[in-house]
Amino acid sequence: MKKPDNHILVIFGASGDLTYRKLIPAVYDLFRQNLLPEKFAILGVSRTEISDEKFRDKMKGGIKIFANFKVDDDKIVDNFLQHLSYFAIDTESKEHFRKLKNHLENMNSNLETGDNAIYYLSTPPTLYGVIPALLGEVGLNTCSNGSWKKLIIEKPFGYDLASALELNKKLSKYFREEQIYRIDHYLGKESVQNILVTRFSNGVFEPLWNRNYVHHVEITSVESIGIENRGGYYDSSGAMRDMVQNHLLQLTGLIAMEPPSSFDSNAIRNEIVKVFQSFRPFSENDISKNSIRGQYTSATVKGEKLIGYREEKGISKDSRTESYVAMKVFIDNWRWGGVPFYIRSGKRLPTKVTEVVINFKPTPHFLFSKQDINNSCNQLVLRIQPDEGVLLKVGMKVPGQGFNVQTVNLDFHYSDLSHSYLPTAYERLLHDCMIGDSTLYQRADAVESAWKFVDPILNAWKNDNKIPIYGYPAGTWGPEKADNLLEEKGLTWRYPCKNLAEDGIYCEL
Ligand code: BG6
């Protein structure tokens, strides 16, 4: 594995949850695998004044809970923590950025980190345009004598197409596209990358991977948690902006893309963008016909009373923000013409699961008894999480008299591999950025094309009160209306488990 150059990782938003739960534990896991350079430092930057010691203590707590590598020896973690320090600034003050520059220069000369830096923006999105501009204005973007500067930006990248375009424009004033790493942590998941390997390292799938053999595709990423303490953010975002515009469309891109000419960052990202550009735009009529939005309502799940979305902290009583989305999407190109892609995501569903299901066409003629569309379609299930793996559903003979068919599973679990260390998404993505590999990061044109597709839907939902929003009891699979998207008789979504709500009603809100 390539070792990164010596560098400083500067994390803006260091007092936030992401730094504590994901970023520092991920860098610690890299440290444990000896994947960090000989000379490296992490500088946490935030407004809050705290000492280096306090920052290290807090991060140690995060590492103990969230790192992949268990902390069995305090000495190792303390050794890692020596690389961490903290610097408080007002992230909107140029004067403070000058101080930051002096501080980084001193660090560089003391630690010999080679004037290389990654700036990680884990701040509220309102600062995504501000911080890079201030870095640029004080010269912290300059690369001299072969040194490098990179910028990682968390999602959401923009609020809509116009704001994403504006943000890209602002960034490009100070950083070149090759220096900008727009993160979508789904692309860092091992099982998401396995989509590429499943498709492009097995000759058996390619001939089938098109409109001639695929009946429809389901892409699901749902969670049993509600919006937790993120009411303020979530109510202005909703499931479409929070999950679909980024994570689910990226999954769709990997499933639908053409084979790239090489395994090179640009070649792969070119193909993903082509998929986004081929999404059939939703007409006004399609919006109510092919998209369903919902909001969870209170219900009892396993004896526990769960509150509804509108009762959550920070949510207005008449909010029409969706906590659930289901859509029927078409990709108008040669490979996928006419094949529906059903996409759904939601909070407070019965379980947490992300999976892609390729539903193959049924046999042209049913030879055996008890065959219908659901049990004569082979399904390839790419399980992204949990229990990462791949499952192929095939029909087999039930032993005994006659020819009865039963669907059985040919099942692969990642956990069956003897070397099944699964790096976390942030571990993978941070390391990729350190070594300069942007394959698993989003390019500007991809983000823009994704917004271009979802913008009209979001606008119609916002402006047209006649488009319904359906209430679904917490612990169920979302609005019943979502079933109507799969128009064909007898066809249903794949439900990996049952509804769990003991009460609650489905309704229009
Ligand atoms: C984040 C969303 O991007 O992804 C969260 O903002 C969501 O709302 C999370 O819970 C899901 O990520 P994962 O990796 O747990 O599926």
PDB file of N, CA, C and O and ligand atoms in Angstrom, residues 155 185-186 189 223 225 230 233 242-243 247 347 352 354 385, ligand 1:
ATOM      1  N   LYS A 155     -20.523  16.683   2.648  1.00  0.00           N
ATOM      2  CA  LYS A 155     -21.845  16.971   2.120  1.00  0.00           C
ATOM      3  C   LYS A 155     -22.659  17.727   3.172  1.00  0.00           C
ATOM      4  O   LYS A 155     -22.298  17.624   4.338  1.00  0.00           O
ATOM      5  N   HIS A 185     -19.567   9.723   1.711  1.00  0.00           N
ATOM      6  CA  HIS A 185     -18.940   8.604   2.430  1.00  0.00           C
ATOM      7  C   HIS A 185     -19.429   7.247   1.935  1.00  0.00           C
ATOM      8  O   HIS A 185     -18.781   6.233   2.155  1.00  0.00           O
ATOM      9  N   TYR A 186     -20.557   7.216   1.184  1.00  0.00           N
ATOM     10  CA  TYR A 186     -21.004   5.923   0.652  1.00  0.00           C
ATOM     11  C   TYR A 186     -19.975   5.335  -0.308  1.00  0.00           C
ATOM     12  O   TYR A 186     -19.807   4.131  -0.394  1.00  0.00           O
ATOM     13  N   LYS A 189     -17.403   3.046   1.208  1.00  0.00           N
ATOM     14  CA  LYS A 189     -17.779   1.751   1.795  1.00  0.00           C
ATOM     15  C   LYS A 189     -17.228   0.629   0.915  1.00  0.00           C
ATOM     16  O   LYS A 189     -17.399   0.649  -0.308  1.00  0.00           O
ATOM     17  N   GLU A 223     -33.246   3.558   7.291  1.00  0.00           N
ATOM     18  CA  GLU A 223     -32.719   3.509   8.659  1.00  0.00           C
ATOM     19  C   GLU A 223     -33.854   3.389   9.653  1.00  0.00           C
ATOM     20  O   GLU A 223     -34.965   3.863   9.390  1.00  0.00           O
ATOM     21  N   ILE A 225     -33.416   4.628  12.758  1.00  0.00           N
ATOM     22  CA  ILE A 225     -33.343   5.824  13.614  1.00  0.00           C
ATOM     23  C   ILE A 225     -34.208   6.930  13.029  1.00  0.00           C
ATOM     24  O   ILE A 225     -34.504   6.942  11.834  1.00  0.00           O
ATOM     25  N   ARG A 230     -30.879  16.273  15.080  1.00  0.00           N
ATOM     26  CA  ARG A 230     -30.480  17.086  13.928  1.00  0.00           C
ATOM     27  C   ARG A 230     -31.650  17.828  13.311  1.00  0.00           C
ATOM     28  O   ARG A 230     -31.648  18.156  12.121  1.00  0.00           O
ATOM     29  N   TYR A 233     -31.058  20.989  11.094  1.00  0.00           N
ATOM     30  CA  TYR A 233     -30.498  20.687   9.772  1.00  0.00           C
ATOM     31  C   TYR A 233     -31.525  19.938   8.923  1.00  0.00           C
ATOM     32  O   TYR A 233     -31.806  20.288   7.780  1.00  0.00           O
ATOM     33  N   ASP A 242     -30.695  14.883   1.887  1.00  0.00           N
ATOM     34  CA  ASP A 242     -29.821  14.230   2.848  1.00  0.00           C
ATOM     35  C   ASP A 242     -29.255  12.914   2.309  1.00  0.00           C
ATOM     36  O   ASP A 242     -28.104  12.577   2.565  1.00  0.00           O
ATOM     37  N   MET A 243     -30.054  12.172   1.582  1.00  0.00           N
ATOM     38  CA  MET A 243     -29.631  10.819   1.173  1.00  0.00           C
ATOM     39  C   MET A 243     -29.677  10.587  -0.340  1.00  0.00           C
ATOM     40  O   MET A 243     -28.804   9.941  -0.892  1.00  0.00           O
ATOM     41  N   HIS A 247     -25.946   9.986  -1.818  1.00  0.00           N
ATOM     42  CA  HIS A 247     -25.635   8.569  -1.643  1.00  0.00           C
ATOM     43  C   HIS A 247     -26.372   7.661  -2.636  1.00  0.00           C
ATOM     44  O   HIS A 247     -25.779   6.787  -3.258  1.00  0.00           O
ATOM     45  N   LYS A 347     -36.276   7.506   7.080  1.00  0.00           N
ATOM     46  CA  LYS A 347     -35.945   7.381   8.504  1.00  0.00           C
ATOM     47  C   LYS A 347     -37.120   6.708   9.201  1.00  0.00           C
ATOM     48  O   LYS A 347     -38.263   6.827   8.758  1.00  0.00           O
ATOM     49  N   LYS A 352     -32.214  -0.995   9.628  1.00  0.00           N
ATOM     50  CA  LYS A 352     -31.226  -0.240   8.850  1.00  0.00           C
ATOM     51  C   LYS A 352     -30.683  -1.168   7.787  1.00  0.00           C
ATOM     52  O   LYS A 352     -30.099  -2.216   8.113  1.00  0.00           O
ATOM     53  N   THR A 354     -29.004  -1.122   3.575  1.00  0.00           N
ATOM     54  CA  THR A 354     -28.737  -0.525   2.264  1.00  0.00           C
ATOM     55  C   THR A 354     -28.453  -1.677   1.321  1.00  0.00           C
ATOM     56  O   THR A 354     -27.587  -2.513   1.600  1.00  0.00           O
ATOM     57  N   GLN A 385     -24.976  -2.883   3.397  1.00  0.00           N
ATOM     58  CA  GLN A 385     -24.854  -2.934   4.854  1.00  0.00           C
ATOM     59  C   GLN A 385     -26.194  -3.281   5.472  1.00  0.00           C
ATOM     60  O   GLN A 385     -27.220  -2.986   4.855  1.00  0.00           O
TER      61      GLN A 385
HETATM   62  C1  BG6 B   1     -25.567  10.807   6.235  1.00  0.00           C
HETATM   63  C2  BG6 B   1     -26.927  11.402   6.490  1.00  0.00           C
HETATM   64  O1  BG6 B   1     -24.996  11.337   5.083  1.00  0.00           O
HETATM   65  O2  BG6 B   1     -25.719   9.393   6.077  1.00  0.00           O
HETATM   66  C3  BG6 B   1     -27.583  10.784   7.704  1.00  0.00           C
HETATM   67  O3  BG6 B   1     -26.778  12.807   6.704  1.00  0.00           O
HETATM   68  C4  BG6 B   1     -27.621   9.283   7.574  1.00  0.00           C
HETATM   69  O4  BG6 B   1     -28.907  11.283   7.881  1.00  0.00           O
HETATM   70  C5  BG6 B   1     -26.244   8.740   7.217  1.00  0.00           C
HETATM   71  O5  BG6 B   1     -28.052   8.763   8.813  1.00  0.00           O
HETATM   72  C6  BG6 B   1     -26.320   7.266   6.900  1.00  0.00           C
HETATM   73  O6  BG6 B   1     -25.021   6.793   6.718  1.00  0.00           O
HETATM   74  P1  BG6 B   1     -24.680   5.262   6.959  1.00  0.00           P
HETATM   75  O7  BG6 B   1     -23.262   5.133   6.564  1.00  0.00           O
HETATM   76  O8  BG6 B   1     -24.923   5.014   8.423  1.00  0.00           O
HETATM   77  O9  BG6 B   1     -25.635   4.493   6.107  1.00  0.00           O
END
